[in-house]
PDB file of C-alpha atoms and ligand atoms in Angstrom:
ATOM      1  CA  MET A 557      -3.321  11.983   0.682  1.00 96.00           C
ATOM      2  CA  ILE A 558      -3.847   8.295   0.519  1.00 97.00           C
ATOM      3  CA  ILE A 559      -5.469   6.286   3.607  1.00 98.00           C
ATOM      4  CA  ALA A 560      -5.672   2.428   2.572  1.00 98.00           C
ATOM      5  CA  ILE A 561      -8.138   0.701   5.078  1.00 98.00           C
ATOM      6  CA  ASP A 562      -7.469  -3.196   5.281  1.00 97.00           C
ATOM      7  CA  GLY A 563      -8.960  -5.753   7.500  1.00 96.00           C
ATOM      8  CA  THR A 564     -11.309  -8.614   8.529  1.00 95.00           C
ATOM      9  CA  THR A 565     -14.772  -8.688   7.572  1.00 92.00           C
ATOM     10  CA  SER A 566     -17.063  -6.773  10.070  1.00 92.00           C
ATOM     11  CA  SER A 567     -14.225  -5.326  11.726  1.00 94.00           C
ATOM     12  CA  GLY A 568     -15.150  -2.008  11.607  1.00 93.00           C
ATOM     13  CA  LYS A 569     -13.489  -1.250   8.339  1.00 95.00           C
ATOM     14  CA  GLY A 570     -16.382  -0.182   5.584  1.00 95.00           C
ATOM     15  CA  THR A 571     -17.707   2.314   8.247  1.00 95.00           C
ATOM     16  CA  LEU A 572     -14.460   4.041   9.173  1.00 97.00           C
ATOM     17  CA  ALA A 573     -13.189   4.311   5.699  1.00 98.00           C
ATOM     18  CA  LYS A 574     -16.521   6.153   4.705  1.00 98.00           C
ATOM     19  CA  ARG A 575     -16.603   8.270   7.792  1.00 98.00           C
ATOM     20  CA  LEU A 576     -12.618   9.076   7.062  1.00 98.00           C
ATOM     21  CA  ALA A 577     -13.413   9.922   3.507  1.00 98.00           C
ATOM     22  CA  ALA A 578     -16.031  12.580   4.231  1.00 98.00           C
ATOM     23  CA  HIS A 579     -13.986  13.642   6.841  1.00 98.00           C
ATOM     24  CA  TYR A 580     -11.230  14.300   4.943  1.00 98.00           C
ATOM     25  CA  LYS A 581     -13.361  15.530   1.724  1.00 98.00           C
ATOM     26  CA  LEU A 582     -11.681  12.603  -0.343  1.00 98.00           C
ATOM     27  CA  PRO A 583     -13.236  10.552  -2.410  1.00 98.00           C
ATOM     28  CA  HIS A 584     -13.913   6.400  -1.223  1.00 98.00           C
ATOM     29  CA  MET A 585     -13.974   3.009  -2.761  1.00 98.00           C
ATOM     30  CA  ASP A 586     -14.915  -0.148  -1.160  1.00 97.00           C
ATOM     31  CA  THR A 587     -13.173  -2.403  -3.365  1.00 98.00           C
ATOM     32  CA  GLY A 588     -15.175  -5.392  -1.650  1.00 97.00           C
ATOM     33  CA  LEU A 589     -17.403  -4.258  -4.079  1.00 98.00           C
ATOM     34  CA  LEU A 590     -15.531  -4.906  -6.788  1.00 98.00           C
ATOM     35  CA  TYR A 591     -15.370  -8.604  -5.791  1.00 98.00           C
ATOM     36  CA  ARG A 592     -19.029  -8.084  -4.845  1.00 97.00           C
ATOM     37  CA  ALA A 593     -20.329  -7.612  -8.237  1.00 98.00           C
ATOM     38  CA  VAL A 594     -17.810  -9.911  -9.932  1.00 98.00           C
ATOM     39  CA  ALA A 595     -19.337 -12.858  -7.651  1.00 98.00           C
ATOM     40  CA  ALA A 596     -23.244 -11.714  -8.326  1.00 97.00           C
ATOM     41  CA  SER A 597     -22.385 -11.258 -12.517  1.00 97.00           C
ATOM     42  CA  ALA A 598     -21.136 -15.096 -12.255  1.00 97.00           C
ATOM     43  CA  ILE A 599     -23.945 -16.067 -10.072  1.00 96.00           C
ATOM     44  CA  ASN A 600     -26.619 -14.583 -12.530  1.00 95.00           C
ATOM     45  CA  LYS A 601     -24.981 -15.427 -16.007  1.00 96.00           C
ATOM     46  CA  GLY A 602     -24.038 -18.971 -14.466  1.00 97.00           C
ATOM     47  CA  ILE A 603     -20.378 -19.048 -14.954  1.00 97.00           C
ATOM     48  CA  ASP A 604     -18.873 -21.162 -12.934  1.00 96.00           C
ATOM     49  CA  PHE A 605     -16.069 -19.690  -9.878  1.00 95.00           C
ATOM     50  CA  SER A 606     -13.682 -22.271 -10.695  1.00 93.00           C
ATOM     51  CA  ASP A 607     -13.309 -20.713 -14.399  1.00 96.00           C
ATOM     52  CA  GLU A 608     -10.827 -18.136 -13.963  1.00 97.00           C
ATOM     53  CA  ARG A 609     -11.055 -17.361 -17.374  1.00 97.00           C
ATOM     54  CA  GLU A 610     -14.526 -16.446 -17.917  1.00 98.00           C
ATOM     55  CA  CYS A 611     -14.743 -14.708 -14.278  1.00 98.00           C
ATOM     56  CA  ALA A 612     -11.829 -12.281 -15.103  1.00 98.00           C
ATOM     57  CA  LEU A 613     -13.654 -11.093 -18.205  1.00 98.00           C
ATOM     58  CA  LEU A 614     -16.518 -10.210 -15.911  1.00 97.00           C
ATOM     59  CA  ALA A 615     -14.110  -8.736 -13.521  1.00 98.00           C
ATOM     60  CA  ALA A 616     -12.858  -6.792 -16.742  1.00 97.00           C
ATOM     61  CA  HIS A 617     -15.955  -5.533 -18.097  1.00 96.00           C
ATOM     62  CA  VAL A 618     -17.467  -4.940 -14.233  1.00 95.00           C
ATOM     63  CA  GLU A 619     -19.434  -1.669 -14.194  1.00 94.00           C
ATOM     64  CA  LEU A 620     -21.195  -1.208 -10.105  1.00 94.00           C
ATOM     65  CA  SER A 621     -23.656   1.009 -11.329  1.00 94.00           C
ATOM     66  CA  GLU A 622     -25.569  -1.934 -12.735  1.00 94.00           C
ATOM     67  CA  PHE A 623     -25.898  -3.720  -9.218  1.00 95.00           C
ATOM     68  CA  ASP A 624     -27.969  -3.009  -6.370  1.00 94.00           C
ATOM     69  CA  GLU A 625     -25.729  -2.242  -3.776  1.00 93.00           C
ATOM     70  CA  ARG A 626     -28.331  -4.002  -0.913  1.00 90.00           C
ATOM     71  CA  GLU A 627     -28.351  -7.074  -3.386  1.00 91.00           C
ATOM     72  CA  LEU A 628     -24.505  -6.970  -3.725  1.00 95.00           C
ATOM     73  CA  ARG A 629     -24.000  -6.536  -0.039  1.00 92.00           C
ATOM     74  CA  GLY A 630     -25.577  -9.910   0.933  1.00 90.00           C
ATOM     75  CA  ALA A 631     -24.100 -13.025   2.778  1.00 87.00           C
ATOM     76  CA  SER A 632     -24.296 -15.617  -0.458  1.00 89.00           C
ATOM     77  CA  VAL A 633     -22.711 -12.940  -2.643  1.00 95.00           C
ATOM     78  CA  GLY A 634     -19.691 -12.502   0.110  1.00 92.00           C
ATOM     79  CA  ALA A 635     -19.425 -15.588   0.468  1.00 91.00           C
ATOM     80  CA  ALA A 636     -19.205 -15.980  -3.555  1.00 95.00           C
ATOM     81  CA  ALA A 637     -17.155 -12.786  -3.550  1.00 96.00           C
ATOM     82  CA  SER A 638     -14.358 -14.020  -1.297  1.00 94.00           C
ATOM     83  CA  VAL A 639     -14.075 -17.766  -3.925  1.00 95.00           C
ATOM     84  CA  VAL A 640     -13.746 -15.408  -6.977  1.00 97.00           C
ATOM     85  CA  ALA A 641     -11.560 -13.133  -5.343  1.00 96.00           C
ATOM     86  CA  SER A 642      -8.522 -15.944  -4.885  1.00 96.00           C
ATOM     87  CA  LEU A 643      -8.549 -15.800  -8.998  1.00 97.00           C
ATOM     88  CA  GLY A 644      -5.244 -14.439  -9.435  1.00 96.00           C
ATOM     89  CA  ALA A 645      -6.471 -13.658 -13.239  1.00 97.00           C
ATOM     90  CA  VAL A 646      -9.978 -11.510 -11.548  1.00 98.00           C
ATOM     91  CA  ARG A 647      -7.591  -9.686  -9.118  1.00 97.00           C
ATOM     92  CA  ARG A 648      -5.318  -8.445 -12.137  1.00 97.00           C
ATOM     93  CA  ALA A 649      -8.545  -7.408 -14.006  1.00 98.00           C
ATOM     94  CA  LEU A 650      -9.443  -5.382 -10.991  1.00 98.00           C
ATOM     95  CA  PHE A 651      -6.001  -3.715 -10.361  1.00 98.00           C
ATOM     96  CA  GLU A 652      -5.726  -1.066 -12.541  1.00 97.00           C
ATOM     97  CA  LEU A 653      -9.066   0.748 -11.963  1.00 97.00           C
ATOM     98  CA  GLN A 654      -8.126   0.566  -8.084  1.00 98.00           C
ATOM     99  CA  ARG A 655      -5.017   1.767  -9.109  1.00 98.00           C
ATOM    100  CA  LYS A 656      -5.964   4.566 -10.693  1.00 98.00           C
ATOM    101  CA  PHE A 657      -9.085   5.467  -8.098  1.00 98.00           C
ATOM    102  CA  ALA A 658      -6.048   5.560  -5.368  1.00 98.00           C
ATOM    103  CA  ASN A 659      -3.615   7.750  -7.767  1.00 97.00           C
ATOM    104  CA  GLN A 660      -6.331  10.391  -8.885  1.00 98.00           C
ATOM    105  CA  LYS A 661      -5.145  13.818  -7.540  1.00 97.00           C
ATOM    106  CA  GLY A 662      -5.757  15.202  -4.214  1.00 96.00           C
ATOM    107  CA  GLY A 663      -5.701  11.206  -3.021  1.00 97.00           C
ATOM    108  CA  ALA A 664      -8.452   9.078  -2.079  1.00 98.00           C
ATOM    109  CA  VAL A 665      -9.741   6.317   1.066  1.00 98.00           C
ATOM    110  CA  LEU A 666      -9.955   2.842  -0.216  1.00 98.00           C
ATOM    111  CA  ASP A 667     -11.241  -0.140   2.039  1.00 98.00           C
ATOM    112  CA  GLY A 668     -10.770  -3.856   1.556  1.00 97.00           C
ATOM    113  CA  ARG A 669      -7.405  -6.461   1.530  1.00 96.00           C
ATOM    114  CA  ASP A 670      -4.672  -5.676  -0.227  1.00 97.00           C
ATOM    115  CA  ILE A 671      -4.706  -1.520  -0.496  1.00 97.00           C
ATOM    116  CA  GLY A 672      -1.693  -1.295   1.726  1.00 97.00           C
ATOM    117  CA  THR A 673       0.520  -4.051   0.351  1.00 96.00           C
ATOM    118  CA  VAL A 674      -0.572  -4.344  -3.331  1.00 97.00           C
ATOM    119  CA  ILE A 675      -2.707  -1.638  -4.864  1.00 97.00           C
ATOM    120  CA  ALA A 676      -1.187   1.392  -2.833  1.00 97.00           C
ATOM    121  CA  PRO A 677       1.617   0.533  -1.995  1.00 97.00           C
ATOM    122  CA  ASP A 678       2.999   4.123  -1.461  1.00 95.00           C
ATOM    123  CA  ALA A 679      -0.313   5.108   0.819  1.00 97.00           C
ATOM    124  CA  ASP A 680       0.653   8.262   3.191  1.00 97.00           C
ATOM    125  CA  VAL A 681      -1.047   5.822   5.706  1.00 97.00           C
ATOM    126  CA  LYS A 682      -1.904   2.520   6.418  1.00 97.00           C
ATOM    127  CA  LEU A 683      -4.611   1.232   8.567  1.00 98.00           C
ATOM    128  CA  TRP A 684      -5.030  -2.690   9.717  1.00 97.00           C
ATOM    129  CA  VAL A 685      -8.574  -2.999  11.355  1.00 97.00           C
ATOM    130  CA  ASP A 686      -9.561  -5.971  13.164  1.00 96.00           C
ATOM    131  CA  ALA A 687     -11.638  -6.982  16.058  1.00 97.00           C
ATOM    132  CA  SER A 688     -12.281 -10.460  18.063  1.00 97.00           C
ATOM    133  CA  VAL A 689     -14.026 -12.999  15.776  1.00 97.00           C
ATOM    134  CA  GLU A 690     -16.973 -13.180  17.703  1.00 97.00           C
ATOM    135  CA  GLU A 691     -17.232  -9.759  18.162  1.00 96.00           C
ATOM    136  CA  ARG A 692     -17.160  -9.454  14.476  1.00 97.00           C
ATOM    137  CA  ALA A 693     -19.689 -12.223  13.992  1.00 97.00           C
ATOM    138  CA  ARG A 694     -22.210 -10.226  16.445  1.00 96.00           C
ATOM    139  CA  ARG A 695     -22.190  -7.563  14.064  1.00 94.00           C
ATOM    140  CA  ARG A 696     -22.318  -9.383  10.921  1.00 93.00           C
ATOM    141  CA  PHE A 697     -25.547 -10.652  12.481  1.00 95.00           C
ATOM    142  CA  LEU A 698     -27.375  -7.792  13.620  1.00 94.00           C
ATOM    143  CA  GLU A 699     -26.821  -6.156   9.951  1.00 90.00           C
ATOM    144  CA  LEU A 700     -28.142  -9.398   8.347  1.00 90.00           C
ATOM    145  CA  SER A 701     -30.850  -9.624  10.354  1.00 92.00           C
ATOM    146  CA  GLY A 702     -31.358  -6.259  10.139  1.00 90.00           C
ATOM    147  CA  MET A 703     -31.292  -6.810   5.803  1.00 86.00           C
ATOM    148  CA  LYS A 704     -34.266  -9.890   6.658  1.00 87.00           C
ATOM    149  CA  GLU A 705     -31.664 -12.653   5.982  1.00 86.00           C
ATOM    150  CA  ASP A 706     -32.062 -15.824   7.490  1.00 89.00           C
ATOM    151  CA  VAL A 707     -29.393 -16.180   9.702  1.00 91.00           C
ATOM    152  CA  THR A 708     -28.050 -17.527  12.937  1.00 94.00           C
ATOM    153  CA  GLU A 709     -25.070 -16.040  15.003  1.00 96.00           C
ATOM    154  CA  HIS A 710     -23.264 -19.357  15.296  1.00 97.00           C
ATOM    155  CA  GLY A 711     -23.689 -19.879  11.091  1.00 95.00           C
ATOM    156  CA  VAL A 712     -22.537 -16.424  10.964  1.00 94.00           C
ATOM    157  CA  LEU A 713     -19.608 -16.959  13.093  1.00 96.00           C
ATOM    158  CA  MET A 714     -18.514 -20.316  11.091  1.00 96.00           C
ATOM    159  CA  GLN A 715     -18.676 -18.125   7.795  1.00 93.00           C
ATOM    160  CA  LEU A 716     -16.746 -15.653   8.892  1.00 94.00           C
ATOM    161  CA  LYS A 717     -13.582 -17.900  10.130  1.00 96.00           C
ATOM    162  CA  GLU A 718     -14.264 -20.170   6.967  1.00 94.00           C
ATOM    163  CA  ARG A 719     -13.784 -16.489   5.121  1.00 92.00           C
ATOM    164  CA  ASP A 720     -11.188 -15.134   7.203  1.00 94.00           C
ATOM    165  CA  ALA A 721      -9.451 -18.277   6.530  1.00 94.00           C
ATOM    166  CA  ARG A 722      -9.438 -18.330   2.466  1.00 92.00           C
ATOM    167  CA  ASP A 723      -8.625 -14.489   2.326  1.00 92.00           C
ATOM    168  CA  ALA A 724      -5.670 -14.518   4.015  1.00 94.00           C
ATOM    169  CA  GLY A 725      -4.564 -18.353   2.555  1.00 93.00           C
ATOM    170  CA  ARG A 726      -4.862 -17.506  -0.934  1.00 91.00           C
ATOM    171  CA  ALA A 727      -1.921 -17.535  -2.648  1.00 91.00           C
ATOM    172  CA  ASP A 728      -2.627 -14.193  -4.277  1.00 91.00           C
ATOM    173  CA  ALA A 729      -2.496 -10.944  -2.599  1.00 91.00           C
ATOM    174  CA  PRO A 730      -3.694 -12.456   0.582  1.00 92.00           C
ATOM    175  CA  MET A 731      -5.404 -10.618   3.111  1.00 92.00           C
ATOM    176  CA  LYS A 732      -1.997  -9.133   5.598  1.00 92.00           C
ATOM    177  CA  PRO A 733      -1.137  -6.035   7.241  1.00 95.00           C
ATOM    178  CA  ALA A 734       0.975  -3.805   5.390  1.00 96.00           C
ATOM    179  CA  ASP A 735       4.955  -3.860   7.493  1.00 95.00           C
ATOM    180  CA  ASP A 736       3.901  -0.639   8.015  1.00 94.00           C
ATOM    181  CA  ALA A 737      -0.025  -0.253   8.705  1.00 96.00           C
ATOM    182  CA  ILE A 738      -1.258   0.831  11.761  1.00 96.00           C
ATOM    183  CA  TRP A 739      -3.314  -1.386  13.980  1.00 97.00           C
ATOM    184  CA  LEU A 740      -6.868  -0.369  14.872  1.00 97.00           C
ATOM    185  CA  GLU A 741      -8.707  -2.903  17.496  1.00 96.00           C
ATOM    186  CA  THR A 742     -12.211  -2.180  17.301  1.00 95.00           C
ATOM    187  CA  THR A 743     -13.595  -5.072  19.248  1.00 96.00           C
ATOM    188  CA  ALA A 744     -14.110  -2.642  22.494  1.00 95.00           C
ATOM    189  CA  LEU A 745     -14.700   0.585  20.605  1.00 95.00           C
ATOM    190  CA  THR A 746     -17.942   2.161  19.537  1.00 94.00           C
ATOM    191  CA  PRO A 747     -18.209   3.532  15.694  1.00 94.00           C
ATOM    192  CA  ASP A 748     -17.458   6.817  16.868  1.00 96.00           C
ATOM    193  CA  GLU A 749     -14.416   6.080  19.112  1.00 96.00           C
ATOM    194  CA  CYS A 750     -12.579   3.671  15.890  1.00 96.00           C
ATOM    195  CA  PHE A 751     -13.379   7.147  14.254  1.00 98.00           C
ATOM    196  CA  ALA A 752     -11.821   9.186  17.186  1.00 98.00           C
ATOM    197  CA  LYS A 753      -8.554   7.515  17.498  1.00 97.00           C
ATOM    198  CA  ALA A 754      -7.768   6.533  13.139  1.00 97.00           C
ATOM    199  CA  VAL A 755      -8.186  10.733  12.955  1.00 98.00           C
ATOM    200  CA  GLU A 756      -5.900  10.538  16.023  1.00 97.00           C
ATOM    201  CA  ILE A 757      -3.551   7.779  13.829  1.00 96.00           C
ATOM    202  CA  VAL A 758      -4.678   9.525  10.498  1.00 97.00           C
ATOM    203  CA  GLU A 759      -2.757  13.580  11.845  1.00 96.00           C
ATOM    204  CA  GLU A 760      -0.088  11.391  13.154  1.00 94.00           C
ATOM    205  CA  HIS A 761       1.217  10.090  10.496  1.00 91.00           C
ATOM    206  CA  ARG A 762       0.677  12.126   7.429  1.00 88.00           C
ATOM    207  CA  GLY A 763       2.935  13.584   6.006  1.00 79.00           C
ATOM    208  CA  LYS A 764       5.703  11.546   7.572  1.00 80.00           C
ATOM    209  CA  PRO A 765       8.069  10.552   5.244  1.00 74.00           C
ATOM    210  CA  LYS A 766       7.476   6.769   4.244  1.00 70.00           C
ATOM    211  CA  PRO A 767       9.818   3.344   4.722  1.00 60.00           C
ATOM    212  CA  ALA A 768      11.161   3.314   1.592  1.00 58.00           C
ATOM    213  CA  ALA A 769      12.111   7.083   1.659  1.00 54.00           C
ATOM    214  CA  LYS A 770      13.455   6.402   5.556  1.00 55.00           C
ATOM    215  CA  LYS A 771      15.418   3.470   4.056  1.00 56.00           C
ATOM    216  CA  ALA A 772      17.058   5.764   1.383  1.00 54.00           C
ATOM    217  CA  ALA A 773      17.257   8.579   3.457  1.00 54.00           C
ATOM    218  CA  ALA A 774      19.137   6.109   6.229  1.00 55.00           C
ATOM    219  CA  LYS A 775      21.001   4.557   2.867  1.00 58.00           C
ATOM    220  CA  ALA A 776      22.336   8.305   1.828  1.00 56.00           C
ATOM    221  CA  VAL A 777      23.628   8.993   5.686  1.00 55.00           C
ATOM    222  CA  ALA A 778      25.447   6.004   5.759  1.00 55.00           C
ATOM    223  CA  LYS A 779      27.367   5.990   2.412  1.00 54.00           C
ATOM    224  CA  LYS A 780      28.224   9.768   3.527  1.00 52.00           C
ATOM    225  CA  PRO A 781      31.902   9.720   3.576  1.00 52.00           C
ATOM    226  CA  LYS A 782      33.230  11.442   7.249  1.00 47.00           C
ATOM    227  CA  GLY A 783      34.960  14.315   7.360  1.00 43.00           C
TER     228      GLY A 783
HETATM  229  O1   DC B 844     -15.062  -5.918   2.506  1.00 90.88           O
HETATM  230  P1   DC B 844     -16.076  -7.617   1.560  1.00 90.88           P
HETATM  231  O2   DC B 844     -16.790  -7.955   2.778  1.00 90.88           O
HETATM  232  O3   DC B 844     -17.128  -6.214   1.279  1.00 90.88           O
HETATM  233  O4   DC B 844     -15.344  -8.398   0.812  1.00 90.88           O
HETATM  234  C1   DC B 844     -15.761  -9.814  -0.036  1.00 90.88           C
HETATM  235  C2   DC B 844     -14.816 -10.260  -0.147  1.00 90.88           C
HETATM  236  O5   DC B 844     -13.983  -9.809  -1.223  1.00 90.88           O
HETATM  237  C3   DC B 844     -14.059 -10.717   0.824  1.00 90.88           C
HETATM  238  O6   DC B 844     -13.905 -11.622   1.653  1.00 90.88           O
HETATM  239  C4   DC B 844     -12.591 -10.735  -0.185  1.00 90.88           C
HETATM  240  C5   DC B 844     -12.463 -10.146  -1.192  1.00 90.88           C
HETATM  241  N1   DC B 844     -11.494  -8.788  -1.512  1.00 90.88           N
HETATM  242  C6   DC B 844     -10.444  -9.015  -1.490  1.00 90.88           C
HETATM  243  O7   DC B 844     -10.145 -10.313  -1.808  1.00 90.88           O
HETATM  244  N2   DC B 844      -9.638  -8.172  -1.692  1.00 90.88           N
HETATM  245  C7   DC B 844     -10.082  -6.761  -1.833  1.00 90.88           C
HETATM  246  N3   DC B 844      -9.465  -5.717  -1.732  1.00 90.88           N
HETATM  247  C8   DC B 844     -11.570  -6.166  -1.025  1.00 90.88           C
HETATM  248  C9   DC B 844     -12.346  -7.599  -1.234  1.00 90.88           C
END
């Protein structure tokens, strides 16, 4: 079973993806970390984010084990990741790695921005996770303060708005829900409630024919000669 989880920054999708993967005993990939690692490499090597070719070369050889995850999860790397993620060549360089992970035997859980639309359009279950920008800013502020980052809630709110606009506005694989994604609004939910709801959704939708298969079946019925 492939579970595709997309959504906005700090909507709770990462925590949810981890818990779903553990629950269904599936491998999990946080695809945001790939873009974060490319951004961190570019910063470390002094490569300009506008140099698409060089950034794509970094992406082609990205190795997550070479990074300290805590560093990758910082605010400045996150903002930089959103910038390199808008480069088409970087996305193409990271495509196959994600695609392979999604299609491994037994399935997988992947979370990101374009999993249901680009990486795994045939996923068995697609979730779109979102929350109000104020609530997301509150959560991200608490997380970053816990990491001893010098931030204010208002500053985080402004950064989130900027990041949402960039991620949703880019030409290549913009952040958006797949047509067949099921929406999960987490503003008023605790992580436990969010997980319980997601399991309900997965149980309801796994094994159901996918929209493409449904369309093909409808066509076949329409074409069937009468009598
Ligand atoms: O989920 P995150 O905050 O770790 O992601 C960091 C940035 O990477 C995010 O602003 C957009 C980009 N990203 C993307 O474009 N596509 C993905 N599948 C995952 C992340």
